[in-house]
């Protein structure tokens, strides 16, 4: 079943097309990423999906229900939205914020307590709930706001840049939470401008730029199709570089020089490296260092748009 179907969605602000005929589908149980730089239209798209904004034209279906003019009340019970700017009350404690959110869903006390306990086993907020939110760090607020967006066990979770403000360890912990939620049957749509996050966390990714989806697919497929080729960089002592070059050419590899290294383009570099090392050793050339560079979603973005995917805070 499809969790989401977006068809020709367009949003115009002051005669500029912030979303330009965006179409895509998300299957139930998928982790789907929107990857794009500042201003690509990610938040606008997510706000339309969440029912906060109306599009200028186009259609959205959530679990096969019309999510634009249809019954949002029904749909809102099925979705959880975590906005880019966390929407918690600074003057309330974490617990009070969560209680308030639960009251909006008319959740009774015992359901709230058992759901919170369950979510606390996934997301560590133990020492945070008694503190006023205004006194917490960005990453701590983010954890509470994620709980706030899933306290009602939504089937579709929409997270706008959920890992901004988290340090790399906390970001990886968060990925584990997302995987667990998916294993429990949720569908997750999240935006990010971190390419590793899109690559490692998401089953499929839509790469957005200037209001358009420029490519969509599994990270592996996108990298294979639009990324640079994998490269092996071989570094030796400078005086041995010519010998290394001769050896590699002698066994049929095309090398190019880049600064003080030899570069070979190769589809399966990790399989080839041991062979190259043994061939070079046979000729008495010991490499100092070997580096494998695989294609990234950054290359994909650059190759498709001509612009770098600048990582921004
Ligand atoms: N209320 C608004 N009125 C006019 N223009 C807007 C409005 N909201 C967003 N925009 C414009 O729409 C474009 C897309 O903005 P959006 O916030 O959707 O991008 P984004 O991909 O979420 O960027 P970021 O990575 O910075 O969060 C931007 O050029 C922005 O200036
Ligand atoms: Mg945004």
PDB file of N, CA and C in Angstrom, residues 108-180:
ATOM      1  N   UNK A 108      -5.863   9.449  27.018  1.00  0.00           N
ATOM      2  CA  UNK A 108      -6.072   9.353  28.469  1.00  0.00           C
ATOM      3  C   UNK A 108      -4.736   9.101  29.178  1.00  0.00           C
ATOM      4  N   UNK A 109      -4.750   9.344  30.479  1.00  0.00           N
ATOM      5  CA  UNK A 109      -3.529   9.346  31.278  1.00  0.00           C
ATOM      6  C   UNK A 109      -2.736   8.030  31.169  1.00  0.00           C
ATOM      7  N   UNK A 110      -3.448   6.907  31.227  1.00  0.00           N
ATOM      8  CA  UNK A 110      -2.714   5.641  31.259  1.00  0.00           C
ATOM      9  C   UNK A 110      -2.125   5.327  29.881  1.00  0.00           C
ATOM     10  N   UNK A 111      -2.846   5.672  28.815  1.00  0.00           N
ATOM     11  CA  UNK A 111      -2.279   5.467  27.465  1.00  0.00           C
ATOM     12  C   UNK A 111      -1.035   6.332  27.319  1.00  0.00           C
ATOM     13  N   UNK A 112      -1.159   7.593  27.756  1.00  0.00           N
ATOM     14  CA  UNK A 112      -0.019   8.508  27.657  1.00  0.00           C
ATOM     15  C   UNK A 112       1.194   7.940  28.386  1.00  0.00           C
ATOM     16  N   UNK A 113       0.944   7.475  29.617  1.00  0.00           N
ATOM     17  CA  UNK A 113       2.060   6.981  30.422  1.00  0.00           C
ATOM     18  C   UNK A 113       2.739   5.771  29.782  1.00  0.00           C
ATOM     19  N   UNK A 114       1.922   4.853  29.268  1.00  0.00           N
ATOM     20  CA  UNK A 114       2.545   3.645  28.713  1.00  0.00           C
ATOM     21  C   UNK A 114       3.262   3.970  27.400  1.00  0.00           C
ATOM     22  N   UNK A 115       2.690   4.891  26.592  1.00  0.00           N
ATOM     23  CA  UNK A 115       3.396   5.250  25.350  1.00  0.00           C
ATOM     24  C   UNK A 115       4.705   5.966  25.656  1.00  0.00           C
ATOM     25  N   UNK A 116       4.652   6.849  26.646  1.00  0.00           N
ATOM     26  CA  UNK A 116       5.860   7.605  26.986  1.00  0.00           C
ATOM     27  C   UNK A 116       6.954   6.652  27.477  1.00  0.00           C
ATOM     28  N   UNK A 117       6.555   5.708  28.319  1.00  0.00           N
ATOM     29  CA  UNK A 117       7.521   4.745  28.827  1.00  0.00           C
ATOM     30  C   UNK A 117       8.167   3.971  27.675  1.00  0.00           C
ATOM     31  N   UNK A 118       7.323   3.556  26.757  1.00  0.00           N
ATOM     32  CA  UNK A 118       7.799   2.820  25.599  1.00  0.00           C
ATOM     33  C   UNK A 118       8.789   3.676  24.790  1.00  0.00           C
ATOM     34  N   UNK A 119       8.419   4.928  24.538  1.00  0.00           N
ATOM     35  CA  UNK A 119       9.294   5.787  23.718  1.00  0.00           C
ATOM     36  C   UNK A 119      10.581   6.131  24.455  1.00  0.00           C
ATOM     37  N   UNK A 120      10.483   6.187  25.793  1.00  0.00           N
ATOM     38  CA  UNK A 120      11.699   6.480  26.556  1.00  0.00           C
ATOM     39  C   UNK A 120      12.701   5.336  26.482  1.00  0.00           C
ATOM     40  N   UNK A 121      12.224   4.143  26.113  1.00  0.00           N
ATOM     41  CA  UNK A 121      13.182   3.051  25.928  1.00  0.00           C
ATOM     42  C   UNK A 121      13.927   3.210  24.590  1.00  0.00           C
ATOM     43  N   UNK A 122      13.369   4.017  23.702  1.00  0.00           N
ATOM     44  CA  UNK A 122      14.049   4.271  22.422  1.00  0.00           C
ATOM     45  C   UNK A 122      14.874   5.552  22.461  1.00  0.00           C
ATOM     46  N   UNK A 123      14.335   6.570  23.097  1.00  0.00           N
ATOM     47  CA  UNK A 123      14.981   7.885  23.085  1.00  0.00           C
ATOM     48  C   UNK A 123      15.269   8.285  24.531  1.00  0.00           C
ATOM     49  N   UNK A 124      16.531   8.592  24.779  1.00  0.00           N
ATOM     50  CA  UNK A 124      16.914   8.876  26.159  1.00  0.00           C
ATOM     51  C   UNK A 124      16.578  10.320  26.547  1.00  0.00           C
ATOM     52  N   UNK A 125      15.525  10.455  27.349  1.00  0.00           N
ATOM     53  CA  UNK A 125      15.157  11.793  27.834  1.00  0.00           C
ATOM     54  C   UNK A 125      14.988  11.775  29.361  1.00  0.00           C
ATOM     55  N   UNK A 126      15.502  10.690  29.954  1.00  0.00           N
ATOM     56  CA  UNK A 126      15.306  10.454  31.392  1.00  0.00           C
ATOM     57  C   UNK A 126      15.467  11.706  32.260  1.00  0.00           C
ATOM     58  N   UNK A 127      16.608  12.355  32.074  1.00  0.00           N
ATOM     59  CA  UNK A 127      16.889  13.468  32.987  1.00  0.00           C
ATOM     60  C   UNK A 127      16.415  14.812  32.457  1.00  0.00           C
ATOM     61  N   UNK A 128      15.678  14.767  31.360  1.00  0.00           N
ATOM     62  CA  UNK A 128      15.313  16.035  30.716  1.00  0.00           C
ATOM     63  C   UNK A 128      13.889  16.457  31.010  1.00  0.00           C
ATOM     64  N   UNK A 129      13.025  15.487  31.325  1.00  0.00           N
ATOM     65  CA  UNK A 129      11.597  15.796  31.343  1.00  0.00           C
ATOM     66  C   UNK A 129      11.186  16.738  32.471  1.00  0.00           C
ATOM     67  N   UNK A 130      11.980  16.771  33.529  1.00  0.00           N
ATOM     68  CA  UNK A 130      11.613  17.632  34.658  1.00  0.00           C
ATOM     69  C   UNK A 130      12.117  19.059  34.480  1.00  0.00           C
ATOM     70  N   UNK A 131      13.001  19.238  33.495  1.00  0.00           N
ATOM     71  CA  UNK A 131      13.591  20.579  33.324  1.00  0.00           C
ATOM     72  C   UNK A 131      12.743  21.431  32.388  1.00  0.00           C
ATOM     73  N   UNK A 132      12.816  22.740  32.618  1.00  0.00           N
ATOM     74  CA  UNK A 132      12.120  23.633  31.699  1.00  0.00           C
ATOM     75  C   UNK A 132      12.822  23.573  30.342  1.00  0.00           C
ATOM     76  N   UNK A 133      12.041  23.498  29.272  1.00  0.00           N
ATOM     77  CA  UNK A 133      12.599  23.307  27.934  1.00  0.00           C
ATOM     78  C   UNK A 133      13.554  24.436  27.561  1.00  0.00           C
ATOM     79  N   UNK A 134      13.242  25.651  28.020  1.00  0.00           N
ATOM     80  CA  UNK A 134      14.110  26.804  27.734  1.00  0.00           C
ATOM     81  C   UNK A 134      15.536  26.625  28.237  1.00  0.00           C
ATOM     82  N   UNK A 135      15.729  25.690  29.156  1.00  0.00           N
ATOM     83  CA  UNK A 135      17.078  25.496  29.709  1.00  0.00           C
ATOM     84  C   UNK A 135      17.821  24.336  29.055  1.00  0.00           C
ATOM     85  N   UNK A 136      17.196  23.713  28.052  1.00  0.00           N
ATOM     86  CA  UNK A 136      17.835  22.551  27.422  1.00  0.00           C
ATOM     87  C   UNK A 136      18.633  22.975  26.184  1.00  0.00           C
ATOM     88  N   UNK A 137      19.573  22.119  25.781  1.00  0.00           N
ATOM     89  CA  UNK A 137      20.341  22.389  24.555  1.00  0.00           C
ATOM     90  C   UNK A 137      19.469  22.050  23.350  1.00  0.00           C
ATOM     91  N   UNK A 138      19.928  22.490  22.179  1.00  0.00           N
ATOM     92  CA  UNK A 138      19.181  22.233  20.943  1.00  0.00           C
ATOM     93  C   UNK A 138      18.918  20.751  20.736  1.00  0.00           C
ATOM     94  N   UNK A 139      19.963  19.938  20.972  1.00  0.00           N
ATOM     95  CA  UNK A 139      19.824  18.498  20.754  1.00  0.00           C
ATOM     96  C   UNK A 139      18.865  17.869  21.755  1.00  0.00           C
ATOM     97  N   UNK A 140      18.884  18.368  22.987  1.00  0.00           N
ATOM     98  CA  UNK A 140      17.972  17.832  24.020  1.00  0.00           C
ATOM     99  C   UNK A 140      16.520  18.195  23.680  1.00  0.00           C
ATOM    100  N   UNK A 141      16.323  19.439  23.225  1.00  0.00           N
ATOM    101  CA  UNK A 141      14.967  19.843  22.807  1.00  0.00           C
ATOM    102  C   UNK A 141      14.484  18.966  21.657  1.00  0.00           C
ATOM    103  N   UNK A 142      15.421  18.690  20.744  1.00  0.00           N
ATOM    104  CA  UNK A 142      15.075  17.901  19.561  1.00  0.00           C
ATOM    105  C   UNK A 142      14.550  16.530  19.985  1.00  0.00           C
ATOM    106  N   UNK A 143      15.194  15.928  20.990  1.00  0.00           N
ATOM    107  CA  UNK A 143      14.764  14.596  21.428  1.00  0.00           C
ATOM    108  C   UNK A 143      13.341  14.651  21.989  1.00  0.00           C
ATOM    109  N   UNK A 144      13.062  15.690  22.756  1.00  0.00           N
ATOM    110  CA  UNK A 144      11.710  15.798  23.318  1.00  0.00           C
ATOM    111  C   UNK A 144      10.699  16.052  22.203  1.00  0.00           C
ATOM    112  N   UNK A 145      11.100  16.888  21.248  1.00  0.00           N
ATOM    113  CA  UNK A 145      10.126  17.206  20.196  1.00  0.00           C
ATOM    114  C   UNK A 145       9.858  15.992  19.300  1.00  0.00           C
ATOM    115  N   UNK A 146      10.858  15.110  19.180  1.00  0.00           N
ATOM    116  CA  UNK A 146      10.617  13.878  18.410  1.00  0.00           C
ATOM    117  C   UNK A 146       9.592  13.020  19.157  1.00  0.00           C
ATOM    118  N   UNK A 147       9.753  12.896  20.460  1.00  0.00           N
ATOM    119  CA  UNK A 147       8.761  12.130  21.238  1.00  0.00           C
ATOM    120  C   UNK A 147       7.386  12.772  21.067  1.00  0.00           C
ATOM    121  N   UNK A 148       7.361  14.112  21.118  1.00  0.00           N
ATOM    122  CA  UNK A 148       6.073  14.806  20.966  1.00  0.00           C
ATOM    123  C   UNK A 148       5.413  14.449  19.633  1.00  0.00           C
ATOM    124  N   UNK A 149       6.235  14.277  18.592  1.00  0.00           N
ATOM    125  CA  UNK A 149       5.637  14.016  17.282  1.00  0.00           C
ATOM    126  C   UNK A 149       5.236  12.553  17.098  1.00  0.00           C
ATOM    127  N   UNK A 150       5.664  11.655  18.010  1.00  0.00           N
ATOM    128  CA  UNK A 150       5.278  10.249  17.829  1.00  0.00           C
ATOM    129  C   UNK A 150       4.474   9.689  19.000  1.00  0.00           C
ATOM    130  N   UNK A 151       4.107  10.544  19.937  1.00  0.00           N
ATOM    131  CA  UNK A 151       3.415  10.067  21.147  1.00  0.00           C
ATOM    132  C   UNK A 151       2.084   9.387  20.802  1.00  0.00           C
ATOM    133  N   UNK A 152       1.477   9.777  19.696  1.00  0.00           N
ATOM    134  CA  UNK A 152       0.174   9.190  19.322  1.00  0.00           C
ATOM    135  C   UNK A 152       0.353   8.021  18.338  1.00  0.00           C
ATOM    136  N   UNK A 153       1.571   7.456  18.263  1.00  0.00           N
ATOM    137  CA  UNK A 153       1.864   6.317  17.374  1.00  0.00           C
ATOM    138  C   UNK A 153       1.388   6.532  15.946  1.00  0.00           C
ATOM    139  N   UNK A 154       1.900   7.562  15.286  1.00  0.00           N
ATOM    140  CA  UNK A 154       1.446   7.817  13.914  1.00  0.00           C
ATOM    141  C   UNK A 154       1.934   6.737  12.957  1.00  0.00           C
ATOM    142  N   UNK A 155       1.157   6.506  11.919  1.00  0.00           N
ATOM    143  CA  UNK A 155       1.577   5.540  10.902  1.00  0.00           C
ATOM    144  C   UNK A 155       2.552   6.183   9.918  1.00  0.00           C
ATOM    145  N   UNK A 156       2.401   7.506   9.755  1.00  0.00           N
ATOM    146  CA  UNK A 156       3.306   8.234   8.853  1.00  0.00           C
ATOM    147  C   UNK A 156       3.946   9.367   9.644  1.00  0.00           C
ATOM    148  N   UNK A 157       5.266   9.346   9.660  1.00  0.00           N
ATOM    149  CA  UNK A 157       5.991  10.328  10.453  1.00  0.00           C
ATOM    150  C   UNK A 157       6.739  11.259   9.502  1.00  0.00           C
ATOM    151  N   UNK A 158       6.514  12.562   9.671  1.00  0.00           N
ATOM    152  CA  UNK A 158       7.139  13.549   8.785  1.00  0.00           C
ATOM    153  C   UNK A 158       8.086  14.390   9.622  1.00  0.00           C
ATOM    154  N   UNK A 159       9.369  14.275   9.346  1.00  0.00           N
ATOM    155  CA  UNK A 159      10.380  14.913  10.194  1.00  0.00           C
ATOM    156  C   UNK A 159      11.208  15.890   9.369  1.00  0.00           C
ATOM    157  N   UNK A 160      11.129  17.158   9.715  1.00  0.00           N
ATOM    158  CA  UNK A 160      11.854  18.176   8.950  1.00  0.00           C
ATOM    159  C   UNK A 160      13.202  18.445   9.608  1.00  0.00           C
ATOM    160  N   UNK A 161      14.264  18.002   8.962  1.00  0.00           N
ATOM    161  CA  UNK A 161      15.640  18.141   9.451  1.00  0.00           C
ATOM    162  C   UNK A 161      15.765  17.732  10.926  1.00  0.00           C
ATOM    163  N   UNK A 162      15.401  16.481  11.220  1.00  0.00           N
ATOM    164  CA  UNK A 162      15.363  16.066  12.621  1.00  0.00           C
ATOM    165  C   UNK A 162      16.714  16.016  13.305  1.00  0.00           C
ATOM    166  N   UNK A 163      17.800  15.968  12.553  1.00  0.00           N
ATOM    167  CA  UNK A 163      19.096  15.795  13.233  1.00  0.00           C
ATOM    168  C   UNK A 163      19.932  17.064  13.251  1.00  0.00           C
ATOM    169  N   UNK A 164      19.348  18.182  12.821  1.00  0.00           N
ATOM    170  CA  UNK A 164      20.089  19.436  12.933  1.00  0.00           C
ATOM    171  C   UNK A 164      20.317  19.714  14.413  1.00  0.00           C
ATOM    172  N   UNK A 165      21.522  20.086  14.750  1.00  0.00           N
ATOM    173  CA  UNK A 165      21.803  20.404  16.149  1.00  0.00           C
ATOM    174  C   UNK A 165      22.228  19.199  16.964  1.00  0.00           C
ATOM    175  N   UNK A 166      22.223  18.022  16.358  1.00  0.00           N
ATOM    176  CA  UNK A 166      22.704  16.843  17.086  1.00  0.00           C
ATOM    177  C   UNK A 166      24.173  16.601  16.728  1.00  0.00           C
ATOM    178  N   UNK A 167      24.952  16.172  17.717  1.00  0.00           N
ATOM    179  CA  UNK A 167      26.338  15.841  17.388  1.00  0.00           C
ATOM    180  C   UNK A 167      26.352  14.488  16.670  1.00  0.00           C
ATOM    181  N   UNK A 168      27.489  14.137  16.024  1.00  0.00           N
ATOM    182  CA  UNK A 168      27.501  12.920  15.200  1.00  0.00           C
ATOM    183  C   UNK A 168      27.050  11.658  15.936  1.00  0.00           C
ATOM    184  N   UNK A 169      27.409  11.510  17.215  1.00  0.00           N
ATOM    185  CA  UNK A 169      26.979  10.321  17.954  1.00  0.00           C
ATOM    186  C   UNK A 169      25.472  10.313  18.143  1.00  0.00           C
ATOM    187  N   UNK A 170      24.941  11.465  18.545  1.00  0.00           N
ATOM    188  CA  UNK A 170      23.501  11.559  18.772  1.00  0.00           C
ATOM    189  C   UNK A 170      22.744  11.355  17.453  1.00  0.00           C
ATOM    190  N   UNK A 171      23.361  11.796  16.357  1.00  0.00           N
ATOM    191  CA  UNK A 171      22.716  11.618  15.052  1.00  0.00           C
ATOM    192  C   UNK A 171      22.584  10.129  14.735  1.00  0.00           C
ATOM    193  N   UNK A 172      23.646   9.382  15.017  1.00  0.00           N
ATOM    194  CA  UNK A 172      23.591   7.935  14.755  1.00  0.00           C
ATOM    195  C   UNK A 172      22.603   7.234  15.692  1.00  0.00           C
ATOM    196  N   UNK A 173      22.532   7.692  16.932  1.00  0.00           N
ATOM    197  CA  UNK A 173      21.541   7.120  17.856  1.00  0.00           C
ATOM    198  C   UNK A 173      20.138   7.372  17.318  1.00  0.00           C
ATOM    199  N   UNK A 174      19.964   8.564  16.768  1.00  0.00           N
ATOM    200  CA  UNK A 174      18.657   8.905  16.220  1.00  0.00           C
ATOM    201  C   UNK A 174      18.306   7.986  15.028  1.00  0.00           C
ATOM    202  N   UNK A 175      19.296   7.681  14.198  1.00  0.00           N
ATOM    203  CA  UNK A 175      19.031   6.768  13.069  1.00  0.00           C
ATOM    204  C   UNK A 175      18.499   5.438  13.594  1.00  0.00           C
ATOM    205  N   UNK A 176      19.079   4.981  14.705  1.00  0.00           N
ATOM    206  CA  UNK A 176      18.637   3.692  15.267  1.00  0.00           C
ATOM    207  C   UNK A 176      17.174   3.785  15.695  1.00  0.00           C
ATOM    208  N   UNK A 177      16.798   4.935  16.249  1.00  0.00           N
ATOM    209  CA  UNK A 177      15.398   5.132  16.640  1.00  0.00           C
ATOM    210  C   UNK A 177      14.500   5.036  15.402  1.00  0.00           C
ATOM    211  N   UNK A 178      14.930   5.682  14.344  1.00  0.00           N
ATOM    212  CA  UNK A 178      14.126   5.675  13.114  1.00  0.00           C
ATOM    213  C   UNK A 178      13.976   4.236  12.593  1.00  0.00           C
ATOM    214  N   UNK A 179      15.087   3.487  12.618  1.00  0.00           N
ATOM    215  CA  UNK A 179      14.996   2.094  12.147  1.00  0.00           C
ATOM    216  C   UNK A 179      14.023   1.289  13.010  1.00  0.00           C
ATOM    217  N   UNK A 180      14.079   1.541  14.323  1.00  0.00           N
ATOM    218  CA  UNK A 180      13.157   0.805  15.205  1.00  0.00           C
ATOM    219  C   UNK A 180      11.712   1.172  14.915  1.00  0.00           C
TER     220      UNK A 180
END
